[in-house]
Amino acid sequence: MRKVMLLAVALVMALCLGGCMEMSADSLYALPQLSEGYLKLQSAIDSVLSSGAEYAAPSTGANRQPIQREDLDGDGVREVIAFFNFAGTDRPLKIVVFRSVDGEYSEIARIEGEGTGIESVAYLDMNGDGVREVAVGWQMGAGINMLSVYSISGWQVNRLVNTNYSEYTVCDMDGETGSDILVLRLSQSELSGQAEHYALTGDGEVVTGTARLSSGTEALLRVRSTQLLGGRSAILVESTMNGTGIVTDILAWQNGKLANVTLDENSGVSEGTLRLSYALYCRDIDSDGVIDVPQPVPLPPTTEGTTYYTIDWYSYYPGGSRRLVCTTYSNYTDSWYLVLPDSWKGKITLSREEGASGERMIIFSTVSENGARDKDFLAVYTLTGEKREERASVGGRFMLSRSEETVYAARILTEDALPVSRQMLIDNFGLIYSEWITGET
């Protein structure tokens, strides 16, 4: 405290001697003063709270604050949106919009809903008129949600959509002016799902379309926007499947309507996307803006009795056909992957060995014509503990990458088996993060 006082006195003396201004030592410790506009806004909100309300912020999504700011009418000035719960009333959940006119805040619109809470809120311009619609997810009970979309043009609240949902996302499926809403619904009793697309025409008419999800769908894991090959927008829906694996449905705009472009009408499952052996998430493996779908491929079993897998990664076209992007071996235990050359395809198997303390390795081997392990040609090391950097360069090893507590290295055992080089391994090596899979790595 003495040092702070001396610093304050020195600052005051400097200001006085410099002739800049007069300032008391006490003013240096004064708290910042709240702006008049903030105080008036707080007064308007307090008037709502004093009528028996409490804050009720959305529980999920990007907009979770109890008080938010958005330019709803497109005039360049952000309105204030506050979320409340009036417990014990018929329609307890209320979203109140405040606007400042000449520095005074007043309520200009109010959205009311039933239920136990507000699950989420999104703001979107559905028909390109510059005025944002408000999408609200109402929590009606355990696992029951209702989505309502409101127009607030002229500050008159008009409900455009009211439907149940498991999950929804804002997107632009049809490529026309404005944003759309894609609603996903699952039926636990029938193990089926449906996607429904909502768009708004220029004259305010709501247009809808539906598409099936894969039969056997149990629960949604991830819903993400992406592009397909050729640049068309799409939504990737990853779901658990009959307790046996993960399926990816790809939803896109096809022939003027929403379609599941990967769905096989005979089997009812998205063809080529079901993966039973690995709980893998889709990802953009080659960073080209298109999210790729993984497909595990078993390798010949090793003498240790373990079956290892490589992963083929596919990008999709709008018509549902696909293109192989690359093949990787992905080591989720040690959090690394290696993009495999095409010349290795169908010619390798793998095995795991434990070295000294803090040292694990994967051995790449060729296979004979009968599928047996033949010649070891590459070892990839995961090194932890002390002196891991030093251990990464002994005995012909070279470093591939490092993380905070781990060093990854490789050693080429022979160059006579398959094409392999130090630079190729360094260029094709990468690290895996937990978001790659549906659990922890």
PDB file of N, CA and C in Angstrom, residues 224-322:
ATOM      1  N   ARG A 224     -22.998 -30.239 -38.493  1.00  0.00           N
ATOM      2  CA  ARG A 224     -22.054 -29.212 -38.944  1.00  0.00           C
ATOM      3  C   ARG A 224     -22.316 -28.811 -40.386  1.00  0.00           C
ATOM      4  N   SER A 225     -22.081 -27.529 -40.649  1.00  0.00           N
ATOM      5  CA  SER A 225     -22.160 -27.030 -42.021  1.00  0.00           C
ATOM      6  C   SER A 225     -20.843 -27.305 -42.725  1.00  0.00           C
ATOM      7  N   THR A 226     -20.919 -27.567 -44.022  1.00  0.00           N
ATOM      8  CA  THR A 226     -19.712 -27.789 -44.812  1.00  0.00           C
ATOM      9  C   THR A 226     -20.019 -27.452 -46.262  1.00  0.00           C
ATOM     10  N   GLN A 227     -19.050 -27.652 -47.101  1.00  0.00           N
ATOM     11  CA  GLN A 227     -19.237 -27.601 -48.544  1.00  0.00           C
ATOM     12  C   GLN A 227     -19.000 -28.984 -49.118  1.00  0.00           C
ATOM     13  N   LEU A 228     -19.691 -29.280 -50.198  1.00  0.00           N
ATOM     14  CA  LEU A 228     -19.423 -30.488 -50.947  1.00  0.00           C
ATOM     15  C   LEU A 228     -18.430 -30.180 -52.068  1.00  0.00           C
ATOM     16  N   LEU A 229     -17.904 -31.194 -52.683  1.00  0.00           N
ATOM     17  CA  LEU A 229     -17.039 -30.977 -53.833  1.00  0.00           C
ATOM     18  C   LEU A 229     -17.806 -30.212 -54.906  1.00  0.00           C
ATOM     19  N   GLY A 230     -17.248 -29.135 -55.375  1.00  0.00           N
ATOM     20  CA  GLY A 230     -17.951 -28.258 -56.302  1.00  0.00           C
ATOM     21  C   GLY A 230     -18.484 -27.011 -55.647  1.00  0.00           C
ATOM     22  N   GLY A 231     -18.456 -26.965 -54.295  1.00  0.00           N
ATOM     23  CA  GLY A 231     -18.803 -25.735 -53.590  1.00  0.00           C
ATOM     24  C   GLY A 231     -20.211 -25.630 -53.043  1.00  0.00           C
ATOM     25  N   ARG A 232     -21.075 -26.613 -53.285  1.00  0.00           N
ATOM     26  CA  ARG A 232     -22.446 -26.510 -52.788  1.00  0.00           C
ATOM     27  C   ARG A 232     -22.488 -26.720 -51.277  1.00  0.00           C
ATOM     28  N   SER A 233     -23.362 -25.962 -50.587  1.00  0.00           N
ATOM     29  CA  SER A 233     -23.488 -26.070 -49.137  1.00  0.00           C
ATOM     30  C   SER A 233     -24.178 -27.368 -48.744  1.00  0.00           C
ATOM     31  N   ALA A 234     -23.832 -27.873 -47.570  1.00  0.00           N
ATOM     32  CA  ALA A 234     -24.446 -29.095 -47.063  1.00  0.00           C
ATOM     33  C   ALA A 234     -24.357 -29.101 -45.548  1.00  0.00           C
ATOM     34  N   ILE A 235     -25.146 -29.984 -44.939  1.00  0.00           N
ATOM     35  CA  ILE A 235     -25.103 -30.223 -43.501  1.00  0.00           C
ATOM     36  C   ILE A 235     -24.739 -31.679 -43.281  1.00  0.00           C
ATOM     37  N   LEU A 236     -23.701 -31.917 -42.466  1.00  0.00           N
ATOM     38  CA  LEU A 236     -23.317 -33.268 -42.082  1.00  0.00           C
ATOM     39  C   LEU A 236     -23.921 -33.587 -40.727  1.00  0.00           C
ATOM     40  N   VAL A 237     -24.682 -34.669 -40.668  1.00  0.00           N
ATOM     41  CA  VAL A 237     -25.321 -35.100 -39.427  1.00  0.00           C
ATOM     42  C   VAL A 237     -24.702 -36.428 -39.017  1.00  0.00           C
ATOM     43  N   GLU A 238     -23.984 -36.441 -37.904  1.00  0.00           N
ATOM     44  CA  GLU A 238     -23.367 -37.661 -37.395  1.00  0.00           C
ATOM     45  C   GLU A 238     -24.167 -38.169 -36.211  1.00  0.00           C
ATOM     46  N   SER A 239     -24.553 -39.456 -36.258  1.00  0.00           N
ATOM     47  CA  SER A 239     -25.453 -40.024 -35.258  1.00  0.00           C
ATOM     48  C   SER A 239     -24.983 -41.412 -34.854  1.00  0.00           C
ATOM     49  N   THR A 240     -25.339 -41.817 -33.628  1.00  0.00           N
ATOM     50  CA  THR A 240     -25.107 -43.192 -33.225  1.00  0.00           C
ATOM     51  C   THR A 240     -26.144 -44.081 -33.895  1.00  0.00           C
ATOM     52  N   MET A 241     -25.752 -45.322 -34.162  1.00  0.00           N
ATOM     53  CA  MET A 241     -26.558 -46.221 -35.002  1.00  0.00           C
ATOM     54  C   MET A 241     -26.751 -47.559 -34.314  1.00  0.00           C
ATOM     55  N   ASN A 242     -27.954 -47.812 -33.808  1.00  0.00           N
ATOM     56  CA  ASN A 242     -28.305 -49.122 -33.244  1.00  0.00           C
ATOM     57  C   ASN A 242     -27.294 -49.637 -32.227  1.00  0.00           C
ATOM     58  N   GLY A 243     -26.609 -48.730 -31.559  1.00  0.00           N
ATOM     59  CA  GLY A 243     -25.627 -49.129 -30.567  1.00  0.00           C
ATOM     60  C   GLY A 243     -24.397 -49.802 -31.138  1.00  0.00           C
ATOM     61  N   THR A 244     -24.215 -49.762 -32.462  1.00  0.00           N
ATOM     62  CA  THR A 244     -23.112 -50.494 -33.083  1.00  0.00           C
ATOM     63  C   THR A 244     -22.074 -49.603 -33.735  1.00  0.00           C
ATOM     64  N   GLY A 245     -22.361 -48.347 -33.975  1.00  0.00           N
ATOM     65  CA  GLY A 245     -21.407 -47.490 -34.657  1.00  0.00           C
ATOM     66  C   GLY A 245     -21.967 -46.116 -34.914  1.00  0.00           C
ATOM     67  N   ILE A 246     -21.406 -45.452 -35.914  1.00  0.00           N
ATOM     68  CA  ILE A 246     -21.783 -44.083 -36.250  1.00  0.00           C
ATOM     69  C   ILE A 246     -22.107 -44.013 -37.733  1.00  0.00           C
ATOM     70  N   VAL A 247     -23.150 -43.270 -38.079  1.00  0.00           N
ATOM     71  CA  VAL A 247     -23.526 -43.066 -39.462  1.00  0.00           C
ATOM     72  C   VAL A 247     -23.527 -41.565 -39.741  1.00  0.00           C
ATOM     73  N   THR A 248     -23.167 -41.186 -40.958  1.00  0.00           N
ATOM     74  CA  THR A 248     -23.168 -39.787 -41.376  1.00  0.00           C
ATOM     75  C   THR A 248     -24.186 -39.594 -42.486  1.00  0.00           C
ATOM     76  N   ASP A 249     -25.157 -38.726 -42.250  1.00  0.00           N
ATOM     77  CA  ASP A 249     -26.108 -38.325 -43.282  1.00  0.00           C
ATOM     78  C   ASP A 249     -25.676 -36.974 -43.830  1.00  0.00           C
ATOM     79  N   ILE A 250     -25.656 -36.843 -45.148  1.00  0.00           N
ATOM     80  CA  ILE A 250     -25.266 -35.589 -45.787  1.00  0.00           C
ATOM     81  C   ILE A 250     -26.495 -34.983 -46.443  1.00  0.00           C
ATOM     82  N   LEU A 251     -26.914 -33.830 -45.939  1.00  0.00           N
ATOM     83  CA  LEU A 251     -28.118 -33.152 -46.405  1.00  0.00           C
ATOM     84  C   LEU A 251     -27.722 -31.984 -47.287  1.00  0.00           C
ATOM     85  N   ALA A 252     -28.315 -31.921 -48.468  1.00  0.00           N
ATOM     86  CA  ALA A 252     -27.975 -30.858 -49.417  1.00  0.00           C
ATOM     87  C   ALA A 252     -29.210 -30.537 -50.252  1.00  0.00           C
ATOM     88  N   TRP A 253     -29.092 -29.444 -51.034  1.00  0.00           N
ATOM     89  CA  TRP A 253     -30.168 -29.005 -51.918  1.00  0.00           C
ATOM     90  C   TRP A 253     -29.992 -29.710 -53.260  1.00  0.00           C
ATOM     91  N   GLN A 254     -31.005 -30.473 -53.647  1.00  0.00           N
ATOM     92  CA  GLN A 254     -30.904 -31.270 -54.866  1.00  0.00           C
ATOM     93  C   GLN A 254     -32.221 -31.208 -55.628  1.00  0.00           C
ATOM     94  N   ASN A 255     -32.159 -30.791 -56.888  1.00  0.00           N
ATOM     95  CA  ASN A 255     -33.352 -30.680 -57.733  1.00  0.00           C
ATOM     96  C   ASN A 255     -34.447 -29.828 -57.077  1.00  0.00           C
ATOM     97  N   GLY A 256     -34.028 -28.730 -56.467  1.00  0.00           N
ATOM     98  CA  GLY A 256     -34.969 -27.776 -55.909  1.00  0.00           C
ATOM     99  C   GLY A 256     -35.577 -28.164 -54.590  1.00  0.00           C
ATOM    100  N   LYS A 257     -34.997 -29.147 -53.886  1.00  0.00           N
ATOM    101  CA  LYS A 257     -35.553 -29.536 -52.593  1.00  0.00           C
ATOM    102  C   LYS A 257     -34.463 -30.143 -51.714  1.00  0.00           C
ATOM    103  N   LEU A 258     -34.771 -30.276 -50.426  1.00  0.00           N
ATOM    104  CA  LEU A 258     -33.835 -30.881 -49.480  1.00  0.00           C
ATOM    105  C   LEU A 258     -33.738 -32.379 -49.750  1.00  0.00           C
ATOM    106  N   ALA A 259     -32.518 -32.908 -49.699  1.00  0.00           N
ATOM    107  CA  ALA A 259     -32.321 -34.332 -49.941  1.00  0.00           C
ATOM    108  C   ALA A 259     -31.187 -34.852 -49.075  1.00  0.00           C
ATOM    109  N   ASN A 260     -31.303 -36.116 -48.675  1.00  0.00           N
ATOM    110  CA  ASN A 260     -30.197 -36.839 -48.043  1.00  0.00           C
ATOM    111  C   ASN A 260     -29.450 -37.523 -49.169  1.00  0.00           C
ATOM    112  N   VAL A 261     -28.356 -36.914 -49.616  1.00  0.00           N
ATOM    113  CA  VAL A 261     -27.715 -37.355 -50.863  1.00  0.00           C
ATOM    114  C   VAL A 261     -26.968 -38.666 -50.701  1.00  0.00           C
ATOM    115  N   THR A 262     -26.737 -39.131 -49.472  1.00  0.00           N
ATOM    116  CA  THR A 262     -26.020 -40.389 -49.259  1.00  0.00           C
ATOM    117  C   THR A 262     -26.953 -41.542 -48.902  1.00  0.00           C
ATOM    118  N   LEU A 263     -28.237 -41.297 -48.739  1.00  0.00           N
ATOM    119  CA  LEU A 263     -29.155 -42.326 -48.270  1.00  0.00           C
ATOM    120  C   LEU A 263     -29.410 -43.379 -49.348  1.00  0.00           C
ATOM    121  N   ASP A 264     -29.254 -44.628 -48.983  1.00  0.00           N
ATOM    122  CA  ASP A 264     -29.600 -45.750 -49.848  1.00  0.00           C
ATOM    123  C   ASP A 264     -31.062 -46.092 -49.601  1.00  0.00           C
ATOM    124  N   GLU A 265     -31.908 -45.941 -50.604  1.00  0.00           N
ATOM    125  CA  GLU A 265     -33.339 -46.151 -50.422  1.00  0.00           C
ATOM    126  C   GLU A 265     -33.665 -47.596 -50.082  1.00  0.00           C
ATOM    127  N   ASN A 266     -32.843 -48.535 -50.496  1.00  0.00           N
ATOM    128  CA  ASN A 266     -33.123 -49.945 -50.213  1.00  0.00           C
ATOM    129  C   ASN A 266     -32.815 -50.308 -48.765  1.00  0.00           C
ATOM    130  N   SER A 267     -31.638 -49.904 -48.298  1.00  0.00           N
ATOM    131  CA  SER A 267     -31.247 -50.245 -46.919  1.00  0.00           C
ATOM    132  C   SER A 267     -31.751 -49.236 -45.898  1.00  0.00           C
ATOM    133  N   GLY A 268     -32.033 -48.012 -46.362  1.00  0.00           N
ATOM    134  CA  GLY A 268     -32.459 -46.960 -45.443  1.00  0.00           C
ATOM    135  C   GLY A 268     -31.319 -46.348 -44.654  1.00  0.00           C
ATOM    136  N   VAL A 269     -30.078 -46.644 -45.045  1.00  0.00           N
ATOM    137  CA  VAL A 269     -28.889 -46.151 -44.344  1.00  0.00           C
ATOM    138  C   VAL A 269     -28.010 -45.410 -45.342  1.00  0.00           C
ATOM    139  N   SER A 270     -27.351 -44.345 -44.893  1.00  0.00           N
ATOM    140  CA  SER A 270     -26.460 -43.588 -45.771  1.00  0.00           C
ATOM    141  C   SER A 270     -25.289 -44.458 -46.196  1.00  0.00           C
ATOM    142  N   GLU A 271     -25.219 -44.711 -47.474  1.00  0.00           N
ATOM    143  CA  GLU A 271     -24.276 -45.667 -48.038  1.00  0.00           C
ATOM    144  C   GLU A 271     -22.837 -45.194 -47.880  1.00  0.00           C
ATOM    145  N   GLY A 272     -21.989 -46.108 -47.392  1.00  0.00           N
ATOM    146  CA  GLY A 272     -20.560 -45.830 -47.304  1.00  0.00           C
ATOM    147  C   GLY A 272     -20.136 -44.978 -46.127  1.00  0.00           C
ATOM    148  N   THR A 273     -21.089 -44.586 -45.250  1.00  0.00           N
ATOM    149  CA  THR A 273     -20.709 -43.711 -44.132  1.00  0.00           C
ATOM    150  C   THR A 273     -20.774 -44.413 -42.787  1.00  0.00           C
ATOM    151  N   LEU A 274     -21.360 -45.619 -42.722  1.00  0.00           N
ATOM    152  CA  LEU A 274     -21.478 -46.338 -41.456  1.00  0.00           C
ATOM    153  C   LEU A 274     -20.121 -46.911 -41.065  1.00  0.00           C
ATOM    154  N   ARG A 275     -19.688 -46.651 -39.857  1.00  0.00           N
ATOM    155  CA  ARG A 275     -18.412 -47.151 -39.365  1.00  0.00           C
ATOM    156  C   ARG A 275     -18.627 -47.833 -38.020  1.00  0.00           C
ATOM    157  N   LEU A 276     -18.326 -49.101 -37.978  1.00  0.00           N
ATOM    158  CA  LEU A 276     -18.615 -49.914 -36.807  1.00  0.00           C
ATOM    159  C   LEU A 276     -17.408 -50.094 -35.907  1.00  0.00           C
ATOM    160  N   SER A 277     -16.215 -49.993 -36.470  1.00  0.00           N
ATOM    161  CA  SER A 277     -15.018 -50.354 -35.716  1.00  0.00           C
ATOM    162  C   SER A 277     -14.381 -49.190 -34.982  1.00  0.00           C
ATOM    163  N   TYR A 278     -14.670 -47.972 -35.428  1.00  0.00           N
ATOM    164  CA  TYR A 278     -14.085 -46.803 -34.792  1.00  0.00           C
ATOM    165  C   TYR A 278     -15.175 -45.759 -34.567  1.00  0.00           C
ATOM    166  N   ALA A 279     -15.153 -45.105 -33.408  1.00  0.00           N
ATOM    167  CA  ALA A 279     -16.072 -43.999 -33.149  1.00  0.00           C
ATOM    168  C   ALA A 279     -15.411 -42.708 -33.616  1.00  0.00           C
ATOM    169  N   LEU A 280     -15.370 -42.521 -34.925  1.00  0.00           N
ATOM    170  CA  LEU A 280     -14.645 -41.398 -35.520  1.00  0.00           C
ATOM    171  C   LEU A 280     -15.588 -40.267 -35.896  1.00  0.00           C
ATOM    172  N   TYR A 281     -15.138 -39.048 -35.689  1.00  0.00           N
ATOM    173  CA  TYR A 281     -15.831 -37.889 -36.229  1.00  0.00           C
ATOM    174  C   TYR A 281     -15.314 -37.596 -37.642  1.00  0.00           C
ATOM    175  N   CYS A 282     -16.190 -37.026 -38.445  1.00  0.00           N
ATOM    176  CA  CYS A 282     -15.754 -36.477 -39.729  1.00  0.00           C
ATOM    177  C   CYS A 282     -14.869 -35.253 -39.472  1.00  0.00           C
ATOM    178  N   ARG A 283     -13.973 -34.977 -40.398  1.00  0.00           N
ATOM    179  CA  ARG A 283     -13.147 -33.780 -40.284  1.00  0.00           C
ATOM    180  C   ARG A 283     -12.575 -33.443 -41.657  1.00  0.00           C
ATOM    181  N   ASP A 284     -12.089 -32.226 -41.776  1.00  0.00           N
ATOM    182  CA  ASP A 284     -11.458 -31.780 -43.019  1.00  0.00           C
ATOM    183  C   ASP A 284     -10.000 -32.226 -42.985  1.00  0.00           C
ATOM    184  N   ILE A 285      -9.740 -33.439 -43.435  1.00  0.00           N
ATOM    185  CA  ILE A 285      -8.424 -34.041 -43.265  1.00  0.00           C
ATOM    186  C   ILE A 285      -7.359 -33.339 -44.093  1.00  0.00           C
ATOM    187  N   ASP A 286      -7.740 -32.750 -45.244  1.00  0.00           N
ATOM    188  CA  ASP A 286      -6.752 -32.104 -46.107  1.00  0.00           C
ATOM    189  C   ASP A 286      -6.890 -30.587 -46.152  1.00  0.00           C
ATOM    190  N   SER A 287      -7.716 -30.017 -45.249  1.00  0.00           N
ATOM    191  CA  SER A 287      -7.848 -28.560 -45.085  1.00  0.00           C
ATOM    192  C   SER A 287      -8.245 -27.847 -46.378  1.00  0.00           C
ATOM    193  N   ASP A 288      -9.166 -28.442 -47.142  1.00  0.00           N
ATOM    194  CA  ASP A 288      -9.623 -27.799 -48.375  1.00  0.00           C
ATOM    195  C   ASP A 288     -11.017 -27.192 -48.238  1.00  0.00           C
ATOM    196  N   GLY A 289     -11.560 -27.165 -47.011  1.00  0.00           N
ATOM    197  CA  GLY A 289     -12.874 -26.585 -46.777  1.00  0.00           C
ATOM    198  C   GLY A 289     -14.018 -27.573 -46.877  1.00  0.00           C
ATOM    199  N   VAL A 290     -13.736 -28.807 -47.277  1.00  0.00           N
ATOM    200  CA  VAL A 290     -14.745 -29.863 -47.378  1.00  0.00           C
ATOM    201  C   VAL A 290     -14.510 -30.862 -46.251  1.00  0.00           C
ATOM    202  N   ILE A 291     -15.516 -31.072 -45.401  1.00  0.00           N
ATOM    203  CA  ILE A 291     -15.383 -32.046 -44.321  1.00  0.00           C
ATOM    204  C   ILE A 291     -15.454 -33.450 -44.911  1.00  0.00           C
ATOM    205  N   ASP A 292     -14.509 -34.285 -44.526  1.00  0.00           N
ATOM    206  CA  ASP A 292     -14.377 -35.616 -45.094  1.00  0.00           C
ATOM    207  C   ASP A 292     -14.949 -36.675 -44.150  1.00  0.00           C
ATOM    208  N   VAL A 293     -15.447 -37.755 -44.731  1.00  0.00           N
ATOM    209  CA  VAL A 293     -16.082 -38.837 -43.985  1.00  0.00           C
ATOM    210  C   VAL A 293     -15.109 -40.005 -43.883  1.00  0.00           C
ATOM    211  N   PRO A 294     -14.832 -40.510 -42.661  1.00  0.00           N
ATOM    212  CA  PRO A 294     -13.864 -41.597 -42.501  1.00  0.00           C
ATOM    213  C   PRO A 294     -14.505 -42.975 -42.693  1.00  0.00           C
ATOM    214  N   GLN A 295     -13.724 -43.904 -43.217  1.00  0.00           N
ATOM    215  CA  GLN A 295     -14.152 -45.288 -43.377  1.00  0.00           C
ATOM    216  C   GLN A 295     -13.002 -46.211 -42.990  1.00  0.00           C
ATOM    217  N   PRO A 296     -13.064 -46.867 -41.820  1.00  0.00           N
ATOM    218  CA  PRO A 296     -11.978 -47.752 -41.401  1.00  0.00           C
ATOM    219  C   PRO A 296     -11.872 -48.989 -42.288  1.00  0.00           C
ATOM    220  N   VAL A 297     -10.624 -49.416 -42.539  1.00  0.00           N
ATOM    221  CA  VAL A 297     -10.346 -50.598 -43.351  1.00  0.00           C
ATOM    222  C   VAL A 297      -9.409 -51.501 -42.548  1.00  0.00           C
ATOM    223  N   PRO A 298      -9.812 -52.744 -42.256  1.00  0.00           N
ATOM    224  CA  PRO A 298      -8.951 -53.617 -41.439  1.00  0.00           C
ATOM    225  C   PRO A 298      -7.712 -54.064 -42.189  1.00  0.00           C
ATOM    226  N   LEU A 299      -6.605 -54.160 -41.464  1.00  0.00           N
ATOM    227  CA  LEU A 299      -5.366 -54.700 -41.999  1.00  0.00           C
ATOM    228  C   LEU A 299      -5.266 -56.178 -41.613  1.00  0.00           C
ATOM    229  N   PRO A 300      -4.406 -56.936 -42.253  1.00  0.00           N
ATOM    230  CA  PRO A 300      -4.222 -58.333 -41.851  1.00  0.00           C
ATOM    231  C   PRO A 300      -3.845 -58.420 -40.378  1.00  0.00           C
ATOM    232  N   PRO A 301      -4.451 -59.343 -39.617  1.00  0.00           N
ATOM    233  CA  PRO A 301      -4.135 -59.455 -38.186  1.00  0.00           C
ATOM    234  C   PRO A 301      -2.677 -59.813 -37.966  1.00  0.00           C
ATOM    235  N   THR A 302      -2.146 -59.368 -36.838  1.00  0.00           N
ATOM    236  CA  THR A 302      -0.732 -59.591 -36.520  1.00  0.00           C
ATOM    237  C   THR A 302      -0.589 -60.781 -35.582  1.00  0.00           C
ATOM    238  N   THR A 303       0.666 -61.126 -35.309  1.00  0.00           N
ATOM    239  CA  THR A 303       0.936 -62.254 -34.413  1.00  0.00           C
ATOM    240  C   THR A 303       0.469 -61.971 -32.995  1.00  0.00           C
ATOM    241  N   GLU A 304       0.317 -60.712 -32.645  1.00  0.00           N
ATOM    242  CA  GLU A 304      -0.159 -60.377 -31.302  1.00  0.00           C
ATOM    243  C   GLU A 304      -1.674 -60.526 -31.188  1.00  0.00           C
ATOM    244  N   GLY A 305      -2.334 -60.882 -32.288  1.00  0.00           N
ATOM    245  CA  GLY A 305      -3.773 -61.123 -32.245  1.00  0.00           C
ATOM    246  C   GLY A 305      -4.614 -59.878 -32.334  1.00  0.00           C
ATOM    247  N   THR A 306      -4.023 -58.753 -32.682  1.00  0.00           N
ATOM    248  CA  THR A 306      -4.742 -57.490 -32.763  1.00  0.00           C
ATOM    249  C   THR A 306      -4.976 -57.125 -34.224  1.00  0.00           C
ATOM    250  N   THR A 307      -6.191 -56.656 -34.513  1.00  0.00           N
ATOM    251  CA  THR A 307      -6.480 -56.160 -35.856  1.00  0.00           C
ATOM    252  C   THR A 307      -6.343 -54.644 -35.862  1.00  0.00           C
ATOM    253  N   TYR A 308      -5.487 -54.123 -36.697  1.00  0.00           N
ATOM    254  CA  TYR A 308      -5.307 -52.680 -36.849  1.00  0.00           C
ATOM    255  C   TYR A 308      -6.068 -52.214 -38.087  1.00  0.00           C
ATOM    256  N   TYR A 309      -6.323 -50.917 -38.128  1.00  0.00           N
ATOM    257  CA  TYR A 309      -7.108 -50.337 -39.216  1.00  0.00           C
ATOM    258  C   TYR A 309      -6.389 -49.134 -39.809  1.00  0.00           C
ATOM    259  N   THR A 310      -6.483 -49.021 -41.108  1.00  0.00           N
ATOM    260  CA  THR A 310      -6.217 -47.729 -41.737  1.00  0.00           C
ATOM    261  C   THR A 310      -7.567 -47.065 -41.970  1.00  0.00           C
ATOM    262  N   ILE A 311      -7.548 -45.769 -42.287  1.00  0.00           N
ATOM    263  CA  ILE A 311      -8.799 -45.032 -42.476  1.00  0.00           C
ATOM    264  C   ILE A 311      -8.773 -44.352 -43.832  1.00  0.00           C
ATOM    265  N   ASP A 312      -9.739 -44.700 -44.658  1.00  0.00           N
ATOM    266  CA  ASP A 312      -9.940 -44.005 -45.927  1.00  0.00           C
ATOM    267  C   ASP A 312     -10.840 -42.804 -45.671  1.00  0.00           C
ATOM    268  N   TRP A 313     -10.442 -41.628 -46.163  1.00  0.00           N
ATOM    269  CA  TRP A 313     -11.204 -40.399 -45.978  1.00  0.00           C
ATOM    270  C   TRP A 313     -11.809 -39.981 -47.315  1.00  0.00           C
ATOM    271  N   TYR A 314     -13.131 -39.763 -47.332  1.00  0.00           N
ATOM    272  CA  TYR A 314     -13.853 -39.472 -48.569  1.00  0.00           C
ATOM    273  C   TYR A 314     -14.502 -38.096 -48.523  1.00  0.00           C
ATOM    274  N   SER A 315     -14.391 -37.360 -49.628  1.00  0.00           N
ATOM    275  CA  SER A 315     -15.188 -36.157 -49.860  1.00  0.00           C
ATOM    276  C   SER A 315     -16.354 -36.528 -50.784  1.00  0.00           C
ATOM    277  N   TYR A 316     -17.475 -35.811 -50.625  1.00  0.00           N
ATOM    278  CA  TYR A 316     -18.686 -36.163 -51.369  1.00  0.00           C
ATOM    279  C   TYR A 316     -19.080 -35.078 -52.360  1.00  0.00           C
ATOM    280  N   TYR A 317     -19.680 -35.536 -53.459  1.00  0.00           N
ATOM    281  CA  TYR A 317     -20.262 -34.659 -54.467  1.00  0.00           C
ATOM    282  C   TYR A 317     -21.747 -34.449 -54.161  1.00  0.00           C
ATOM    283  N   PRO A 318     -22.361 -33.401 -54.712  1.00  0.00           N
ATOM    284  CA  PRO A 318     -23.785 -33.143 -54.454  1.00  0.00           C
ATOM    285  C   PRO A 318     -24.696 -34.315 -54.815  1.00  0.00           C
ATOM    286  N   GLY A 319     -24.320 -35.126 -55.789  1.00  0.00           N
ATOM    287  CA  GLY A 319     -25.158 -36.253 -56.170  1.00  0.00           C
ATOM    288  C   GLY A 319     -25.013 -37.469 -55.287  1.00  0.00           C
ATOM    289  N   GLY A 320     -24.080 -37.444 -54.332  1.00  0.00           N
ATOM    290  CA  GLY A 320     -23.896 -38.561 -53.411  1.00  0.00           C
ATOM    291  C   GLY A 320     -22.704 -39.438 -53.716  1.00  0.00           C
ATOM    292  N   SER A 321     -22.087 -39.302 -54.896  1.00  0.00           N
ATOM    293  CA  SER A 321     -20.864 -40.049 -55.179  1.00  0.00           C
ATOM    294  C   SER A 321     -19.715 -39.444 -54.367  1.00  0.00           C
ATOM    295  N   ARG A 322     -18.634 -40.182 -54.258  1.00  0.00           N
ATOM    296  CA  ARG A 322     -17.550 -39.738 -53.385  1.00  0.00           C
ATOM    297  C   ARG A 322     -16.192 -39.916 -54.046  1.00  0.00           C
TER     298      ARG A 322
END
